[in-house]
Coordinates of C-alpha atoms in Angstrom, one line a residue:
Chain A
E1121 CA 28.4 39.1 -7.1
A1122 CA 26.4 36.7 -5.2
G1123 CA 26.7 35.8 -1.6
V1124 CA 26.8 33.1 0.8
A1125 CA 24.1 31.3 0.6
Q1126 CA 22.2 29.1 3.6
S1127 CA 19.3 26.7 3.6
P1128 CA 17.3 26.0 5.6
R1129 CA 16.5 29.3 6.8
Y1130 CA 14.9 27.9 10.4
K1131 CA 14.5 24.6 11.2
I1132 CA 12.7 22.8 14.1
I1133 CA 12.9 19.3 15.7
E1134 CA 13.1 17.4 18.1
K1135 CA 16.0 16.1 20.7
R1136 CA 17.6 12.9 19.5
Q1137 CA 16.4 14.0 15.5
S1138 CA 19.3 14.4 13.0
V1139 CA 19.6 17.7 10.9
A1140 CA 21.6 18.4 8.3
F1141 CA 22.3 21.9 7.0
W1142 CA 23.5 23.1 3.9
C1143 CA 26.3 25.9 2.3
N1144 CA 27.3 27.3 -1.0
P1145 CA 30.0 29.9 -0.3
I1146 CA 30.7 32.7 -3.0
S1147 CA 32.4 32.0 -6.2
G1148 CA 36.0 31.3 -5.9
H1149 CA 35.8 31.4 -2.5
A1150 CA 38.5 28.4 -0.8
T1151 CA 38.1 28.8 2.2
L1152 CA 35.4 28.4 4.3
Y1153 CA 33.9 28.6 8.0
W1154 CA 31.0 27.2 10.0
Y1155 CA 30.1 29.2 13.4
Q1156 CA 27.8 28.5 16.2
Q1157 CA 26.0 31.7 17.5
I1158 CA 23.5 31.1 20.7
L1159 CA 21.9 33.7 21.7
G1160 CA 22.7 36.5 23.5
Q1161 CA 26.7 35.4 22.3
G1162 CA 28.9 36.0 19.6
P1163 CA 29.7 33.5 17.4
K1164 CA 31.8 30.4 17.7
L1165 CA 33.9 28.7 15.1
L1166 CA 33.2 25.0 14.5
I1167 CA 34.3 23.9 11.3
Q1168 CA 37.3 25.3 8.8
F1169 CA 37.8 24.9 5.5
Q1170 CA 41.1 25.4 2.9
N1171 CA 39.1 23.9 0.2
N1172 CA 37.9 20.1 0.5
G1173 CA 40.9 20.2 3.6
V1174 CA 39.8 21.0 7.2
V1175 CA 41.9 23.2 8.4
D1176 CA 40.7 23.6 12.5
D1177 CA 37.6 21.8 13.5
S1178 CA 39.1 21.9 17.6
Q1179 CA 35.6 23.4 18.3
L1180 CA 33.6 21.0 16.7
P1181 CA 31.5 17.8 18.7
K1182 CA 32.3 15.6 16.9
D1183 CA 30.9 13.0 18.8
R1184 CA 27.6 14.9 17.4
F1185 CA 28.2 17.0 14.7
S1186 CA 30.0 16.9 11.1
A1187 CA 31.4 18.5 8.4
E1188 CA 32.1 17.9 4.3
R1189 CA 32.8 19.9 1.7
L1190 CA 32.8 18.1 -1.0
K1191 CA 35.2 19.0 -4.1
G1192 CA 35.7 22.3 -2.6
V1193 CA 32.6 24.4 -2.9
D1194 CA 29.2 23.5 -1.3
S1195 CA 29.5 22.4 2.2
T1196 CA 27.2 20.6 4.7
L1197 CA 27.3 20.5 8.7
K1198 CA 25.3 17.5 10.6
I1199 CA 24.2 17.2 13.8
Q1200 CA 23.1 13.6 14.8
P1201 CA 21.6 13.3 17.7
A1202 CA 20.3 16.9 18.3
K1203 CA 20.5 18.0 22.2
L1204 CA 18.8 20.8 23.4
E1205 CA 21.7 22.8 23.7
D1206 CA 22.2 22.8 19.8
S1207 CA 19.8 25.3 19.9
A1208 CA 21.6 28.2 17.8
V1209 CA 21.9 30.2 14.8
Y1210 CA 24.7 28.8 12.5
L1211 CA 26.5 30.4 10.5
C1212 CA 28.2 29.7 7.7
A1213 CA 31.2 32.3 5.9
S1214 CA 33.6 32.4 3.0
S1215 CA 36.5 33.9 2.1
L1216 CA 39.2 34.1 -1.2
G1217 CA 41.8 32.9 1.7
A1218 CA 42.8 32.8 5.2
I1219 CA 44.2 36.0 5.7
N1220 CA 41.2 37.7 3.3
G1221 CA 37.4 39.1 4.9
Q1222 CA 35.1 36.5 5.4
Y1223 CA 31.1 36.8 4.1
F1224 CA 28.8 35.5 6.2
G1225 CA 25.3 34.0 4.9
P1226 CA 22.2 34.5 6.5
G1227 CA 22.5 31.9 8.6
T1228 CA 20.0 28.7 9.9
R1229 CA 18.2 29.4 12.9
L1230 CA 17.7 25.9 14.4
T1231 CA 15.3 25.4 17.6
V1232 CA 15.8 21.7 19.4
T1233 CA 12.8 21.0 21.7
Chain B
K292 CA 43.3 31.7 25.6
Q293 CA 42.1 34.8 24.3
E294 CA 38.8 36.5 25.0
V295 CA 37.0 39.4 23.5
T296 CA 34.8 41.7 25.9
Q297 CA 32.7 44.0 24.4
I298 CA 31.3 46.8 26.9
P299 CA 27.8 47.9 27.0
A300 CA 25.7 44.8 26.3
A301 CA 23.0 47.5 25.2
L302 CA 22.9 51.0 24.3
S303 CA 20.5 53.6 23.7
V304 CA 21.0 56.6 22.4
P305 CA 19.0 59.7 20.4
E306 CA 19.2 59.7 16.7
G307 CA 21.9 62.5 16.2
E308 CA 24.3 61.4 18.9
N309 CA 28.1 60.7 18.5
L310 CA 28.5 57.1 20.3
V311 CA 31.3 55.0 20.7
L312 CA 31.4 51.0 21.1
N313 CA 34.3 49.4 23.4
C314 CA 35.5 46.0 22.4
S315 CA 38.8 44.4 24.9
F316 CA 41.1 41.6 24.2
T317 CA 43.1 39.7 26.8
D318 CA 45.7 38.8 24.7
S319 CA 47.6 41.4 22.6
A320 CA 49.4 38.9 20.1
I321 CA 46.8 39.5 17.3
Y322 CA 46.8 39.6 13.5
N323 CA 43.9 42.2 12.7
L324 CA 40.5 43.2 14.5
Q325 CA 36.8 43.6 12.6
W326 CA 33.9 45.2 13.6
F327 CA 30.5 43.1 12.4
R328 CA 26.8 44.3 12.2
Q329 CA 24.7 42.3 12.3
D330 CA 20.4 43.3 12.4
P331 CA 18.2 40.9 13.3
G332 CA 17.9 37.1 11.4
K333 CA 20.9 38.1 9.0
G334 CA 23.8 37.3 8.6
L335 CA 27.0 39.2 9.7
T336 CA 28.5 42.8 7.7
S337 CA 31.8 43.4 8.1
L338 CA 32.1 47.1 9.0
L339 CA 35.9 47.5 9.3
L340 CA 38.9 45.7 8.8
I341 CA 42.1 47.0 11.4
Q342 CA 45.9 44.7 10.4
S343 CA 47.9 45.1 13.4
S344 CA 50.4 47.4 12.4
Q345 CA 47.3 49.9 12.0
R346 CA 46.0 52.1 14.7
E347 CA 42.9 53.3 12.7
Q348 CA 40.2 53.0 9.6
T349 CA 37.7 54.7 8.7
S350 CA 34.4 54.3 6.5
G351 CA 32.0 56.8 5.7
R352 CA 29.8 57.7 9.7
L353 CA 32.9 55.2 11.1
N354 CA 36.0 55.3 12.5
A355 CA 37.7 53.0 14.5
S356 CA 40.6 52.8 16.9
L357 CA 43.0 49.5 18.0
D358 CA 45.8 50.1 20.3
K359 CA 47.2 46.1 21.1
S360 CA 48.9 47.5 23.6
S361 CA 46.5 47.8 25.6
G362 CA 44.0 45.2 24.0
R363 CA 41.3 47.8 23.4
S364 CA 39.3 48.8 19.8
T365 CA 36.8 51.2 19.6
L366 CA 34.5 51.5 17.4
Y367 CA 33.2 55.7 16.6
I368 CA 29.5 56.2 15.1
A369 CA 29.4 60.0 14.2
A370 CA 25.8 61.7 13.9
S371 CA 23.9 58.2 14.4
Q372 CA 20.4 57.3 12.8
P373 CA 17.8 54.7 13.0
G374 CA 18.9 53.1 10.4
D375 CA 22.7 51.8 12.5
S376 CA 20.1 50.1 14.7
A377 CA 21.5 46.4 14.6
T378 CA 23.9 44.5 17.0
Y379 CA 27.5 45.3 16.9
L380 CA 30.2 42.6 17.2
C381 CA 34.4 42.7 17.4
A382 CA 36.2 39.8 16.4
V383 CA 39.9 39.3 16.2
D384 CA 42.2 37.0 14.0
E385 CA 45.2 35.8 16.7
N386 CA 47.6 34.0 13.7
Q387 CA 46.3 34.4 10.6
G388 CA 44.3 31.2 10.0
G389 CA 40.9 32.8 9.3
K390 CA 39.6 31.9 12.6
L391 CA 38.0 34.7 14.4
I392 CA 36.7 35.4 18.1
F393 CA 34.0 37.2 18.9
G394 CA 33.0 39.6 22.0
Q395 CA 29.7 38.9 22.4
G396 CA 28.1 42.3 20.9
T397 CA 26.8 45.4 22.0
E398 CA 23.0 45.8 20.8
L399 CA 22.5 49.8 20.1
S400 CA 19.3 51.3 19.1
V401 CA 19.5 54.7 17.8
K402 CA 15.6 56.2 18.6
P403 CA 14.9 59.3 16.3

């Protein structure tokens, strides 16, 4: 069974630029999550989708971050404009449902200079 | 507001030792607790999931316990190996909604 795929794996941008991350969940997984992991900290949930609807985006900085999950499969997370404090690893996870275990992708390491 | 704490932040042990990693949470009203492993540059791998009604779970050399009333969980690793070197994270799900609240992790180094 293929795991959660993410791209790109690494990205370096300057502050005020925009960036987008892509996630392809495990086939059949209805629930998709985006987490932000700052160096030395545990992951923090940014947004949770159930199929193509948003379940929880309470910790998403909506003035600069946006996410979508078209057709309930792939998802894109965008930052525009980026700030220095956005430097982190962005992890995507998926699960069969909210009560099932989550499977994580390898993450995208973002560096904002 | 739920807070999850892991102590110590880093641990170094010689190969073969048994060790315990600690996780504490402030609100005992949780649905489940999970332990994850994270290798450098990689995502998280789920190790053990304990439902709120359970006291412990075992997988191979790993044993996780849960004491909801005291807000604590431990991950016991028996006969540690260099391949166990990684960061170990615990996370709680408060409301069966899938939103995990993570601790900051314990970085484990097992020396040959």
